Short mmCIF file of C-alpha atoms in Angstrom, two decimals:
data_model
loop_
_atom_site.label_atom_id
_atom_site.label_comp_id
_atom_site.label_asym_id
_atom_site.label_seq_id
_atom_site.Cartn_x
_atom_site.Cartn_y
_atom_site.Cartn_z
CA UNK U 8 -12.79 31.16 22.86
CA UNK U 9 -11.39 28.46 25.65
CA UNK U 10 -11.03 25.06 24.69
CA UNK U 11 -13.25 22.89 26.65
CA UNK U 12 -11.54 21.57 30.00
CA UNK U 13 -13.97 18.39 29.82
CA UNK U 14 -13.68 17.56 26.20
CA UNK U 15 -10.98 14.20 24.46
CA UNK U 16 -7.67 14.73 24.83
CA UNK U 17 -4.72 13.29 23.44
CA UNK U 18 -2.64 10.83 25.52
CA UNK U 19 0.60 12.49 27.09
CA UNK U 20 3.84 11.94 25.94
CA UNK U 21 6.33 10.42 27.91
CA UNK U 22 9.94 9.15 27.70
CA UNK U 23 8.27 5.56 27.25
CA UNK U 24 6.31 6.39 24.16
CA UNK U 25 7.03 4.19 21.45
CA UNK U 26 7.88 6.17 17.74
CA UNK U 27 6.06 4.81 14.44
CA UNK U 28 6.58 6.24 11.02
CA UNK U 29 5.78 5.74 7.49
CA UNK U 30 8.52 6.91 4.98
CA UNK U 31 8.17 8.21 1.53
CA UNK U 32 8.67 10.99 -1.43
CA UNK U 33 6.40 13.10 -1.14
CA UNK U 34 4.28 11.76 1.53
CA UNK U 35 2.19 14.57 2.78
CA UNK U 36 -1.32 13.38 1.03
CA UNK U 37 -0.61 10.35 3.18
CA UNK U 38 -2.84 8.84 5.62
CA UNK U 39 -1.61 6.83 7.22
CA UNK U 40 -0.93 9.30 10.45
CA UNK U 41 -5.07 9.05 10.80
CA UNK U 42 -5.28 5.69 9.93
CA UNK U 43 -2.71 4.71 12.97
CA UNK U 44 -3.19 7.58 15.50
CA UNK U 45 -6.61 6.14 15.86
CA UNK U 46 -5.67 2.09 16.02
CA UNK U 47 -3.65 3.36 18.73
CA UNK U 48 -5.53 5.16 20.90
CA UNK U 49 -8.27 2.91 20.91
CA UNK U 50 -6.10 -0.07 21.63
CA UNK U 51 -4.68 2.32 24.27
CA UNK U 52 -1.27 1.66 23.20
CA UNK U 53 2.15 4.09 24.57
CA UNK U 54 3.11 5.11 20.61
CA UNK U 55 3.39 8.10 18.56
CA UNK U 56 2.86 7.91 14.18
CA UNK U 57 4.74 10.45 12.00
CA UNK U 58 4.95 10.73 8.22
CA UNK U 59 8.75 11.86 6.91
CA UNK U 60 9.74 12.51 3.68
CA UNK U 61 13.41 11.02 2.34
CA UNK U 62 14.19 11.89 -0.89
CA UNK U 63 15.09 8.43 -2.46
CA UNK U 64 19.55 8.76 -2.10
CA UNK U 65 19.26 8.78 1.84
CA UNK U 66 16.39 6.41 1.93
CA UNK U 67 19.25 3.79 3.62
CA UNK U 68 20.33 6.35 6.24
CA UNK U 69 16.47 6.77 7.09
CA UNK U 70 16.16 2.99 7.45
CA UNK U 71 19.30 3.09 9.36
CA UNK U 72 18.62 6.08 12.05
CA UNK U 73 15.05 4.36 13.14
CA UNK U 74 17.33 1.32 14.77
CA UNK U 75 19.31 4.60 16.02
CA UNK U 76 16.39 6.14 17.33
CA UNK U 77 15.30 2.99 18.68
CA UNK U 78 11.66 3.45 16.24
CA UNK U 79 9.20 0.75 17.02
CA UNK U 80 8.37 0.27 13.46
CA UNK U 81 7.73 2.22 10.01
CA UNK U 82 5.28 1.59 7.27
CA UNK U 83 7.77 2.46 2.82
CA UNK U 84 5.82 3.38 0.04
CA UNK U 85 6.75 4.98 -2.90
CA UNK U 86 9.48 4.83 -4.34
CA UNK U 87 11.06 3.12 -1.42
CA UNK U 88 9.57 -0.93 -0.69
CA UNK U 89 12.87 -1.86 -3.20
CA UNK U 90 15.01 -0.77 -0.70
CA UNK U 91 13.44 -1.62 2.14
CA UNK U 92 13.60 -4.95 1.39
CA UNK U 93 17.86 -4.71 0.83
CA UNK U 94 18.35 -2.48 3.97
CA UNK U 95 16.67 -5.19 6.38
CA UNK U 96 18.63 -7.87 7.89
CA UNK U 97 16.19 -10.24 7.01
CA UNK U 98 12.41 -10.49 5.31
CA UNK U 99 9.00 -12.64 5.53
CA UNK U 100 8.44 -15.07 3.34
CA UNK U 101 5.56 -12.56 1.91
CA UNK U 102 8.37 -9.62 1.27
CA UNK U 103 10.45 -12.31 -0.53
CA UNK U 104 7.64 -13.60 -2.92
CA UNK U 105 6.57 -9.81 -3.77
CA UNK U 106 10.11 -8.68 -3.26
CA UNK U 107 9.00 -5.26 -1.70
CA UNK U 108 8.03 -4.31 1.13
CA UNK U 109 6.07 -1.94 2.45
CA UNK U 110 6.38 -2.48 6.83
CA UNK U 111 9.23 -2.23 9.02
CA UNK U 112 9.52 -4.24 12.73
CA UNK U 113 11.42 -6.53 15.11
CA UNK U 114 12.48 -9.53 15.98
CA UNK U 115 14.59 -9.21 18.31
CA UNK U 116 17.78 -6.90 17.55
CA UNK U 117 16.52 -8.11 13.66
CA UNK U 118 15.04 -5.79 11.45
CA UNK U 119 12.55 -7.75 8.92
CA UNK U 120 11.10 -6.06 6.39
CA UNK U 121 7.29 -7.46 5.54
CA UNK U 122 4.33 -6.68 2.63
CA UNK U 123 1.23 -6.55 4.02
CA UNK U 124 0.03 -4.66 0.69
CA UNK U 125 -1.22 -7.80 -0.94
CA UNK U 126 -3.11 -9.43 1.93
CA UNK U 127 -5.34 -6.07 1.90
CA UNK U 128 -5.84 -5.76 -1.66
CA UNK U 129 -7.14 -9.42 -2.12
CA UNK U 130 -10.50 -8.36 -0.65
CA UNK U 131 -10.79 -5.22 -2.75
CA UNK U 132 -10.33 -7.50 -5.58
CA UNK U 133 -12.83 -9.51 -4.09
CA UNK U 134 -15.41 -7.68 -2.76
CA UNK U 135 -15.41 -4.08 -4.54
CA UNK U 136 -14.28 -5.18 -7.92
CA UNK U 137 -16.30 -8.66 -8.34
CA UNK U 138 -12.71 -9.89 -9.60
CA UNK U 139 -13.73 -13.53 -10.72
CA UNK U 140 -11.00 -17.05 -10.97
CA UNK U 141 -10.55 -16.16 -14.99
CA UNK U 142 -10.89 -12.28 -15.33
CA UNK U 143 -8.50 -10.29 -17.22
CA UNK U 144 -6.75 -8.21 -14.77
CA UNK U 145 -4.06 -5.11 -16.71
CA UNK U 146 -1.31 -3.79 -14.61
CA UNK U 147 -0.41 -0.61 -14.99
CA UNK U 148 3.41 0.20 -13.53
CA UNK U 149 5.85 -1.94 -12.20
CA UNK U 150 7.15 -0.82 -9.39
CA UNK U 151 6.26 -2.32 -5.43
CA UNK U 152 2.85 -1.89 -5.55
CA UNK U 153 2.60 -3.01 -9.15
CA UNK U 154 4.46 -6.37 -7.77
CA UNK U 155 1.90 -6.19 -4.73
CA UNK U 156 -1.25 -6.14 -6.95
CA UNK U 157 -0.07 -8.33 -9.54
CA UNK U 158 0.18 -11.05 -6.22
CA UNK U 159 -3.18 -10.78 -5.29
CA UNK U 160 -4.65 -10.88 -8.60
CA UNK U 161 -2.49 -14.35 -8.96
CA UNK U 162 -4.14 -15.71 -5.88
CA UNK U 163 -7.45 -14.83 -7.13
CA UNK U 164 -7.28 -17.29 -10.37
CA UNK U 165 -6.80 -13.87 -12.78
CA UNK U 166 -4.94 -14.10 -16.22
CA UNK U 167 -3.06 -11.00 -15.42
CA UNK U 168 -0.80 -8.81 -18.24
CA UNK U 169 0.88 -5.86 -17.66
CA UNK U 170 2.27 -2.17 -18.66
CA UNK U 171 5.54 -1.02 -18.28
CA UNK U 172 7.55 1.43 -20.04
CA UNK U 173 10.20 -1.53 -19.89
CA UNK U 174 8.61 -4.75 -21.58
CA UNK U 175 11.21 -7.45 -18.77
CA UNK U 176 9.71 -5.55 -15.81
CA UNK U 177 6.47 -6.20 -17.69
CA UNK U 178 7.05 -9.33 -17.98
CA UNK U 179 8.56 -10.35 -14.76
CA UNK U 180 5.39 -8.50 -12.71
CA UNK U 181 3.33 -11.17 -15.13
CA UNK U 182 5.07 -14.01 -13.94
CA UNK U 183 4.99 -13.11 -10.31
CA UNK U 184 0.63 -13.44 -11.04
CA UNK U 185 1.05 -16.97 -12.07
CA UNK U 186 3.82 -18.32 -9.26
CA UNK U 187 1.27 -17.21 -7.35
CA UNK U 188 -1.85 -18.93 -8.95
CA UNK U 189 -2.58 -16.79 -11.47
CA UNK U 190 -3.73 -18.11 -15.17
CA UNK U 191 -1.80 -16.44 -18.36
CA UNK U 192 -4.29 -14.51 -20.38
CA UNK U 193 -5.23 -15.17 -23.35
CA UNK U 194 -6.39 -11.27 -24.33
CA UNK U 195 -5.20 -8.00 -23.34
CA UNK U 196 -8.52 -6.76 -23.17
CA UNK U 197 -9.17 -6.72 -19.56
CA UNK U 198 -12.32 -6.68 -17.62
CA UNK U 199 -10.13 -4.91 -14.89
CA UNK U 200 -7.44 -1.97 -15.04
CA UNK U 201 -5.24 -1.15 -11.65
CA UNK U 202 -3.12 1.89 -11.50
CA UNK U 203 0.13 0.84 -9.73
CA UNK U 204 1.77 3.95 -10.33
CA UNK U 205 1.85 7.53 -8.88
CA UNK U 206 0.41 8.46 -12.42
CA UNK U 207 -3.16 10.62 -11.19
CA UNK U 208 -1.90 12.58 -8.03
CA UNK U 209 -1.16 15.51 -9.56
CA UNK U 210 -4.31 14.89 -12.18
CA UNK U 211 -2.51 13.30 -15.39
CA UNK U 212 -4.33 10.75 -17.45
CA UNK U 213 -2.90 6.84 -17.44
CA UNK U 214 -2.24 5.87 -21.53
CA UNK U 215 -5.23 6.04 -23.86
CA UNK U 216 -6.35 2.51 -23.85
CA UNK U 217 -6.66 2.51 -19.86
CA UNK U 218 -8.85 5.87 -19.49
CA UNK U 219 -13.01 5.44 -20.34
CA UNK U 220 -13.70 2.17 -18.73
CA UNK U 221 -17.42 1.61 -19.74
CA UNK U 222 -20.19 -0.34 -18.54
CA UNK U 223 -19.25 -4.12 -16.81
CA UNK U 224 -15.51 -2.77 -17.04
CA UNK U 225 -13.70 -1.63 -13.62
CA UNK U 226 -10.65 1.12 -12.76
CA UNK U 227 -9.16 0.61 -9.91
CA UNK U 228 -6.63 2.93 -8.42
CA UNK U 229 -4.59 2.43 -6.09
CA UNK U 230 -3.82 5.78 -5.08
CA UNK U 231 -6.41 7.54 -3.08
CA UNK U 232 -7.37 11.08 -2.03
CA UNK U 233 -9.06 13.34 -5.28
CA UNK U 234 -10.07 11.73 -8.09
CA UNK U 235 -7.95 10.85 -10.37
CA UNK U 236 -8.29 11.27 -13.96
CA UNK U 237 -9.02 7.35 -14.21
CA UNK U 238 -11.19 6.59 -12.00
CA UNK U 239 -13.22 9.47 -13.47
CA UNK U 240 -13.25 8.88 -16.88
CA UNK U 241 -14.39 5.18 -15.58
CA UNK U 242 -17.24 6.49 -13.81
CA UNK U 243 -18.37 9.00 -16.52
CA UNK U 244 -18.65 6.73 -18.99
CA UNK U 245 -20.33 3.97 -16.85
CA UNK U 246 -17.97 1.88 -15.49
CA UNK U 247 -16.78 1.11 -12.08
CA UNK U 248 -14.23 3.57 -9.98
CA UNK U 249 -12.42 2.19 -6.85
CA UNK U 250 -9.85 4.55 -5.17
CA UNK U 251 -7.32 2.53 -2.77
CA UNK U 252 -8.95 3.50 0.63
CA UNK U 253 -9.69 -0.20 0.47
CA UNK U 254 -6.16 -1.28 0.39
CA UNK U 255 -5.00 1.26 2.34
CA UNK U 256 -6.60 0.45 5.62
CA UNK U 257 -6.41 -3.45 4.77
CA UNK U 258 -2.13 -2.97 4.65
CA UNK U 259 -2.60 -1.13 7.68
CA UNK U 260 -4.19 -2.89 10.22
CA UNK U 261 -1.60 -5.68 9.50
CA UNK U 262 0.90 -4.25 9.53
CA UNK U 263 -0.63 -2.60 12.77
CA UNK U 264 -0.45 -6.90 13.37
CA UNK U 265 3.41 -6.76 13.12
CA UNK U 266 4.17 -3.96 15.62
CA UNK U 267 1.63 -4.10 18.37
CA UNK U 268 0.42 -8.46 18.13
CA UNK U 269 -2.60 -7.87 17.62
CA UNK U 270 -5.21 -6.49 14.99
CA UNK U 271 -6.92 -2.91 15.68
CA UNK U 272 -10.44 -2.99 17.19
CA UNK U 273 -12.83 -3.30 14.31
CA UNK U 274 -13.78 -0.98 11.89
CA UNK U 275 -10.97 1.94 13.82
CA UNK U 276 -8.89 2.36 10.70
CA UNK U 277 -12.13 2.68 8.26
CA UNK U 278 -14.10 5.44 11.07
CA UNK U 279 -11.15 7.32 11.16
CA UNK U 280 -10.90 8.20 7.25
CA UNK U 281 -11.54 11.99 6.32
CA UNK U 282 -15.65 11.85 5.10
#
């Protein structure tokens, strides 16, 4: 059947069209192109947003390519958030404090690294997880997502502990939460557990202490898509299960503002999410 010529058409791509990209490894699951494409169209910008899988050993070259090809900006996701911070010409105060970057944008000729993850997560913690000052929280992981989660928890006054393979990394992230305004935990029995690792994307469980969180407890997985065993086990045990979609939208709206000077029309990104 021929396409309906009266239906909606994508905007024409021209020589003036600006390019945006998310760099990750893997990145095929990313919803960022869906969200940003919807926002770009709604705001009437002449831009295209792509997803590119970049192995860790090639991320520095990929960011150099953004300069060469004149990209308007970029998002970076696992496992490139530390490398993006190092590759930029300068960084915002937020990116320096968190120690990782998820957004690259231009100020004149200088490529600037920013981090919009903590801001995007704060509303999820307060509204979806009901996090209150003094609540015990455990973050699982030690990468850029864990650092952003620690800052978001600290700014809400939580008592944050960290579970990671390297004790020194766990200690550094727990200290970051305190420096962001949190308190030192008096116990390690969390009301909220945050998975800030890729575990679960391929059906892997978290370590046993964090599976099956029951009534009054919250499992927050910063991943999104197919429910992970971590979230499924919490839901089956009577706990609250929250995925990473809220953070995805929050950080994306803030990144969009870095590139275009204003946030996207309200609700456009959330409405673009697959149902």
